Coordinates of C-alpha atoms and ligand atoms in Angstrom, one line a residue:
M1 CA -0.2 0.0 0.0
S2 CA 2.0 3.2 -1.0
S3 CA 2.0 5.8 1.9
D4 CA -0.2 8.6 1.0
S5 CA -3.5 6.0 0.6
R6 CA -3.2 5.7 4.3
Q7 CA -6.4 7.3 6.4
P8 CA -4.6 10.3 8.8
R9 CA -4.7 9.1 12.1
L10 CA -5.0 13.0 13.6
P11 CA -4.8 12.7 17.2
A12 CA -6.8 15.8 20.0
P13 CA -5.7 18.5 20.4
E14 CA -6.7 20.6 18.4
L15 CA -4.3 23.8 19.0
L16 CA -5.2 25.8 15.6
I17 CA -8.1 27.6 16.8
S18 CA -10.4 27.9 13.2
G19 CA -11.0 31.7 11.7
H20 CA -7.1 32.4 11.5
S21 CA -5.9 34.6 8.9
A22 CA -4.4 32.3 6.5
C23 CA -5.0 32.1 2.8
Q24 CA -7.2 29.4 1.4
G25 CA -5.0 26.1 0.7
C26 CA -2.3 27.3 2.9
G27 CA 0.1 24.6 3.8
A28 CA 1.9 26.6 6.4
S29 CA -1.4 26.3 8.7
V30 CA -1.8 22.9 8.1
A31 CA 1.3 22.5 9.1
M32 CA 1.4 24.0 12.2
R33 CA -2.0 22.4 13.1
L34 CA -0.8 18.8 12.4
A35 CA 2.9 19.6 14.7
L36 CA 0.8 21.2 17.5
K37 CA -1.5 17.9 17.2
A38 CA 1.7 15.6 17.6
L39 CA 3.8 17.7 20.5
G40 CA 0.7 19.0 22.5
E41 CA -0.3 21.7 24.7
Q42 CA 3.3 21.8 26.4
T43 CA 5.0 23.7 23.2
I44 CA 6.3 27.5 23.0
V45 CA 6.4 28.5 19.7
V46 CA 8.9 30.9 18.5
L47 CA 8.1 33.0 15.6
P48 CA 10.2 35.4 13.3
A49 CA 8.8 37.6 10.6
C50 CA 6.6 35.2 8.0
C51 CA 3.1 34.4 7.3
W52 CA 2.6 32.8 10.9
S53 CA 3.4 36.6 12.5
I54 CA -0.1 37.5 10.5
I55 CA -1.7 34.2 10.6
A56 CA -0.9 33.7 14.8
G57 CA -3.5 36.8 14.8
A58 CA -1.9 40.2 16.4
F59 CA -2.1 40.8 19.8
P60 CA -4.4 40.5 22.1
Y61 CA -5.9 38.0 19.4
T62 CA -4.4 34.8 18.2
S63 CA -5.2 31.8 16.8
L64 CA -3.1 29.7 18.7
R65 CA -4.0 27.9 21.8
V66 CA 0.0 27.8 23.2
P67 CA 2.2 30.5 23.9
V68 CA 3.6 32.6 21.2
I69 CA 6.8 34.5 21.3
H70 CA 7.4 37.1 18.0
S71 CA 10.9 37.6 16.8
A72 CA 12.7 39.9 14.6
F73 CA 13.2 38.1 11.3
E74 CA 16.9 36.7 11.4
A75 CA 17.0 36.0 15.1
A76 CA 14.5 32.5 15.7
G77 CA 18.0 31.0 16.4
A78 CA 18.5 33.2 19.5
V79 CA 15.3 33.8 20.5
A80 CA 14.1 30.2 20.8
S81 CA 17.9 29.4 23.0
G82 CA 17.1 32.2 25.3
V83 CA 13.5 30.3 26.0
R84 CA 14.7 27.2 26.4
A85 CA 17.5 28.8 28.8
A86 CA 14.3 30.3 30.6
L87 CA 12.7 27.4 30.9
D88 CA 15.3 25.1 32.4
I89 CA 16.2 27.3 35.0
T90 CA 12.6 27.7 36.4
G91 CA 12.5 23.9 36.1
Q92 CA 10.1 23.5 33.4
K93 CA 11.9 21.0 31.3
N94 CA 9.4 19.3 30.1
V95 CA 8.3 22.3 28.0
Q96 CA 8.7 22.1 24.1
V97 CA 10.5 25.0 23.0
L98 CA 9.8 25.2 18.7
G99 CA 11.4 27.2 16.9
W100 CA 8.9 28.2 13.7
S101 CA 10.7 29.9 10.6
G102 CA 9.7 29.9 6.5
D103 CA 12.3 29.4 4.1
G104 CA 13.7 33.0 4.0
G105 CA 14.2 32.8 8.0
T106 CA 16.1 29.4 7.8
F107 CA 17.7 29.6 4.6
D108 CA 18.4 33.0 4.2
I109 CA 18.4 35.8 7.3
G110 CA 17.8 33.3 10.1
L111 CA 20.7 31.1 8.9
Q112 CA 23.6 32.3 11.3
S113 CA 21.0 32.3 14.6
L114 CA 19.7 28.8 13.6
S115 CA 23.9 27.7 12.8
G116 CA 25.0 29.0 16.1
A117 CA 22.0 27.5 17.7
V118 CA 22.2 23.6 16.2
E119 CA 25.9 23.9 16.7
R120 CA 25.6 24.8 20.6
N121 CA 23.0 21.6 20.4
E122 CA 20.6 23.8 22.1
N123 CA 17.5 21.7 23.1
V124 CA 14.8 23.3 20.7
L125 CA 12.9 21.8 18.1
F126 CA 13.7 24.4 14.8
V127 CA 11.1 23.8 12.2
C128 CA 11.1 25.2 8.6
Y129 CA 8.0 25.6 7.0
D130 CA 9.2 25.7 3.5
N131 CA 6.8 27.7 0.7
E132 CA 9.7 28.3 -1.8
G133 CA 9.5 32.0 -1.4
Y134 CA 9.4 35.4 0.8
M135 CA 5.3 35.2 0.4
N136 CA 4.3 37.2 3.4
T137 CA 5.6 39.9 1.7
G138 CA 4.1 39.7 -2.0
I139 CA 6.1 36.5 -3.6
Q140 CA 10.1 37.4 -3.8
R141 CA 12.9 34.7 -4.3
S142 CA 14.4 32.8 -1.3
S143 CA 17.7 30.2 -1.6
A144 CA 14.8 27.8 -1.1
T145 CA 13.0 28.9 -4.3
P146 CA 13.3 26.3 -7.3
Q147 CA 15.8 26.9 -10.2
Y148 CA 13.7 28.8 -12.9
A149 CA 10.3 29.5 -10.6
W150 CA 8.8 32.5 -11.3
T151 CA 8.5 35.0 -8.6
T152 CA 8.3 38.7 -8.4
T153 CA 12.2 39.3 -8.3
T154 CA 12.8 36.3 -10.5
P155 CA 10.4 37.1 -13.3
E156 CA 10.4 35.4 -16.4
K157 CA 12.9 37.4 -18.1
Y158 CA 15.4 36.9 -15.1
P159 CA 14.9 33.7 -13.9
K160 CA 16.3 32.2 -11.0
E161 CA 19.4 30.5 -12.1
T162 CA 20.6 28.8 -9.0
P163 CA 18.8 25.5 -7.8
K164 CA 17.5 25.5 -4.4
K165 CA 20.0 25.3 -1.2
N166 CA 19.8 21.4 0.6
M167 CA 18.9 22.7 4.0
A168 CA 18.5 19.5 5.8
D169 CA 22.4 18.2 4.8
I170 CA 23.8 22.0 6.4
M171 CA 21.8 20.7 9.1
A172 CA 23.0 17.4 9.1
A173 CA 26.8 19.1 8.7
H174 CA 26.2 20.4 12.5
K175 CA 25.9 16.8 13.2
I176 CA 23.1 17.2 15.3
P177 CA 20.7 14.2 16.9
Y178 CA 17.8 14.6 14.1
A179 CA 17.3 16.2 11.2
A180 CA 14.4 15.2 8.9
T181 CA 12.0 16.3 6.0
T182 CA 8.1 16.0 5.6
S183 CA 5.4 17.5 4.1
V184 CA 2.2 18.3 4.4
A185 CA 1.0 16.4 1.9
F186 CA 2.0 13.2 4.1
P187 CA 0.3 14.0 7.8
D188 CA 1.4 10.5 9.4
D189 CA 4.8 10.8 8.3
L190 CA 4.8 14.6 10.0
I191 CA 3.0 13.4 12.7
F192 CA 5.5 10.2 13.0
K193 CA 8.2 12.4 12.9
F194 CA 7.0 15.5 15.5
K195 CA 6.2 13.2 18.4
K196 CA 9.8 11.4 17.4
A197 CA 11.5 14.5 17.7
A198 CA 9.4 15.5 21.3
R199 CA 11.1 12.6 22.4
I200 CA 14.6 13.3 21.4
Q201 CA 17.1 15.4 23.3
G202 CA 19.1 18.6 21.7
S203 CA 18.8 20.3 18.8
R204 CA 16.1 19.2 15.8
F205 CA 15.2 20.4 12.4
I206 CA 12.5 19.2 10.5
H207 CA 11.7 21.0 7.1
I208 CA 8.2 20.5 5.8
L209 CA 7.0 20.9 2.3
S210 CA 4.7 23.3 2.2
P211 CA 2.4 25.0 -0.1
C212 CA 1.1 28.5 -0.7
P213 CA -0.9 28.9 -3.7
P214 CA -0.9 32.4 -4.6
G215 CA 3.5 32.1 -4.8
W216 CA 3.0 28.8 -6.5
R217 CA 0.4 29.9 -9.2
I218 CA -2.3 26.8 -8.1
P219 CA -5.7 26.8 -7.2
S220 CA -6.2 26.2 -3.1
D221 CA -8.3 23.3 -3.7
Q222 CA -4.9 21.2 -5.5
S223 CA -2.4 22.3 -3.2
I224 CA -2.0 19.1 -1.3
K225 CA -2.4 17.2 -4.5
V226 CA 0.5 19.2 -6.0
T227 CA 2.9 19.3 -2.8
R228 CA 2.4 15.3 -3.2
M229 CA 3.5 15.4 -6.4
A230 CA 6.9 16.9 -5.5
T231 CA 7.8 13.6 -3.6
Q232 CA 6.1 11.3 -6.2
C233 CA 8.4 13.1 -8.6
N234 CA 11.5 13.1 -6.3
V235 CA 11.5 16.9 -6.6
F236 CA 11.1 17.1 -2.6
P237 CA 12.6 13.3 -1.2
I238 CA 11.4 12.6 2.5
Y239 CA 14.0 11.1 4.7
E240 CA 15.5 11.8 7.9
I241 CA 19.1 12.0 9.3
E242 CA 20.2 10.6 12.5
A243 CA 23.6 12.0 14.3
G244 CA 24.1 13.7 11.3
D245 CA 25.2 10.5 9.5
N246 CA 22.6 7.8 8.8
Y247 CA 19.8 8.7 6.3
Y248 CA 16.9 7.0 5.8
I249 CA 14.8 7.0 3.4
N250 CA 11.0 7.3 4.7
I251 CA 8.5 7.3 1.6
E252 CA 9.0 5.3 -1.8
P253 CA 8.8 7.8 -4.9
E254 CA 6.5 7.0 -7.5
G255 CA 7.8 7.5 -10.8
V256 CA 5.9 10.4 -11.4
P257 CA 8.0 12.8 -14.4
V258 CA 9.1 15.7 -13.1
R259 CA 7.2 17.6 -16.5
D260 CA 4.0 17.0 -14.3
Y261 CA 4.7 18.5 -11.1
L262 CA 5.9 21.5 -12.8
K263 CA 2.8 21.8 -15.3
A264 CA 0.7 21.2 -12.4
Q265 CA 1.8 25.1 -11.5
G266 CA 1.5 28.7 -13.1
R267 CA 5.4 29.6 -12.0
F268 CA 6.7 27.0 -14.0
S269 CA 4.2 28.0 -16.9
H270 CA 6.9 29.6 -19.2
L271 CA 9.8 26.8 -19.2
S272 CA 10.9 25.7 -22.3
A273 CA 11.1 21.8 -23.2
E274 CA 14.7 22.2 -22.9
A275 CA 14.7 23.5 -19.3
I276 CA 12.3 21.3 -18.0
E277 CA 14.7 18.2 -18.7
Q278 CA 17.5 19.7 -17.3
I279 CA 15.1 20.0 -14.1
Q280 CA 14.8 16.4 -14.5
R281 CA 18.1 15.6 -14.9
R282 CA 19.3 17.4 -11.8
V283 CA 16.3 15.6 -10.0
D284 CA 17.6 12.3 -11.0
F285 CA 21.2 13.2 -9.9
E286 CA 20.0 14.4 -6.1
W287 CA 18.0 11.3 -6.4
E288 CA 20.7 9.1 -6.8
R289 CA 23.1 10.9 -4.3
L290 CA 20.2 10.7 -1.6
L291 CA 20.1 6.6 -2.5
H292 CA 23.9 6.4 -1.9
K293 CA 23.7 8.2 1.5
A294 CA 20.3 6.1 2.7
M295 CA 19.2 2.9 3.3
M296 CA 15.4 2.0 2.6
K297 CA 12.9 2.7 5.7
R298 CA 9.5 3.3 6.1
F299 CA 8.4 5.4 8.8
G300 CA 7.5 3.7 11.8
E301 CA 9.8 0.8 11.4
Ligands
TPP1 C1 15.4 42.4 8.8 C2 13.8 42.1 8.0 N1 13.9 42.4 6.7 C3 12.8 42.3 5.6 C4 11.4 42.1 6.5 C5 10.0 42.0 6.0 N2 9.9 41.0 6.1 C6 9.3 40.4 7.3 S1 8.3 38.5 6.3 C7 9.0 38.6 5.3 C8 9.2 37.0 4.5 C9 9.4 35.9 5.2 O1 9.9 34.9 3.7 P1 9.5 33.4 5.1 O2 10.5 33.6 5.8 O3 10.2 32.5 3.6 O4 8.6 33.6 5.4 P2 7.0 33.4 4.8 O5 6.2 34.8 4.3 O6 7.1 32.8 3.1 O7 6.2 32.8 5.5 C10 9.7 39.8 4.9 C11 10.7 40.1 4.3 C12 11.6 42.2 7.8 N3 10.7 41.9 8.9 N4 12.3 42.4 8.7

């Protein structure tokens, strides 16, 4: 049975309240909902500037039933470290600190504070919900934006020439106890990984592929389907890295051509057949590289 055909078993509690301000089809809201279901209410969320600064609501309103601290865009790693220290010194070791950043706040501007925190092996669960652009400020490119994808700062005439940065490998290079990729299209996998990460001491990193319908130029009711295709065609493989070295692939690809994934999204509608072929070759190359590092292991085993 393929993993995406399983019915998700969504546990209580419901810590994201309905009526929040995310767009229709927003993956970031699904990601938070599922993550908090796994972690529970003994969680403090650290939010740098990102879409989630808005989704969480303006004080005194909130969409989350857990405490939230808003930080400067670049500072989630440092602020989460401080929250952890304050909890530890007051004996609240059972409270989970969740550093929750977009790809801009993780791959780009927040990278130095994140790198510092995980190099110190701070006891924090860091998450990147990755919508592949600076979406909150109107769809600018980040270093998580795929090669040739349209954004307002990489319009068709001035494409992004460089491929997406590999953030999980960067985190693994810090030799942290646990790093993983997951996706809102695979809720079982996502919940499993958050529960697993919650049991681990030290720095943990989870990279979630998280669709943005306006940024990806897809209909909002297609966001989960398109996101699932990213894994089915190996554009976004789902795997774990334990202790910085041990790679495990958790979801088997389904041989979907990259072309089908690209064609489903308006942000790639300008690509030539040649460009699509080039992207397919890179995806194949990266997949082979990952296979060399990994042993196949289904989640939960
Ligand atoms: C130092 C600094 N520069 C720029 C901004 C403006 N800003 C706020 S959110 C944001 C984009 C965040 O992008 P990302 O982290 O990918 O999260 P997303 O908006 O996609 O959820 C930017 C550029 C800021 N708040 N602080």
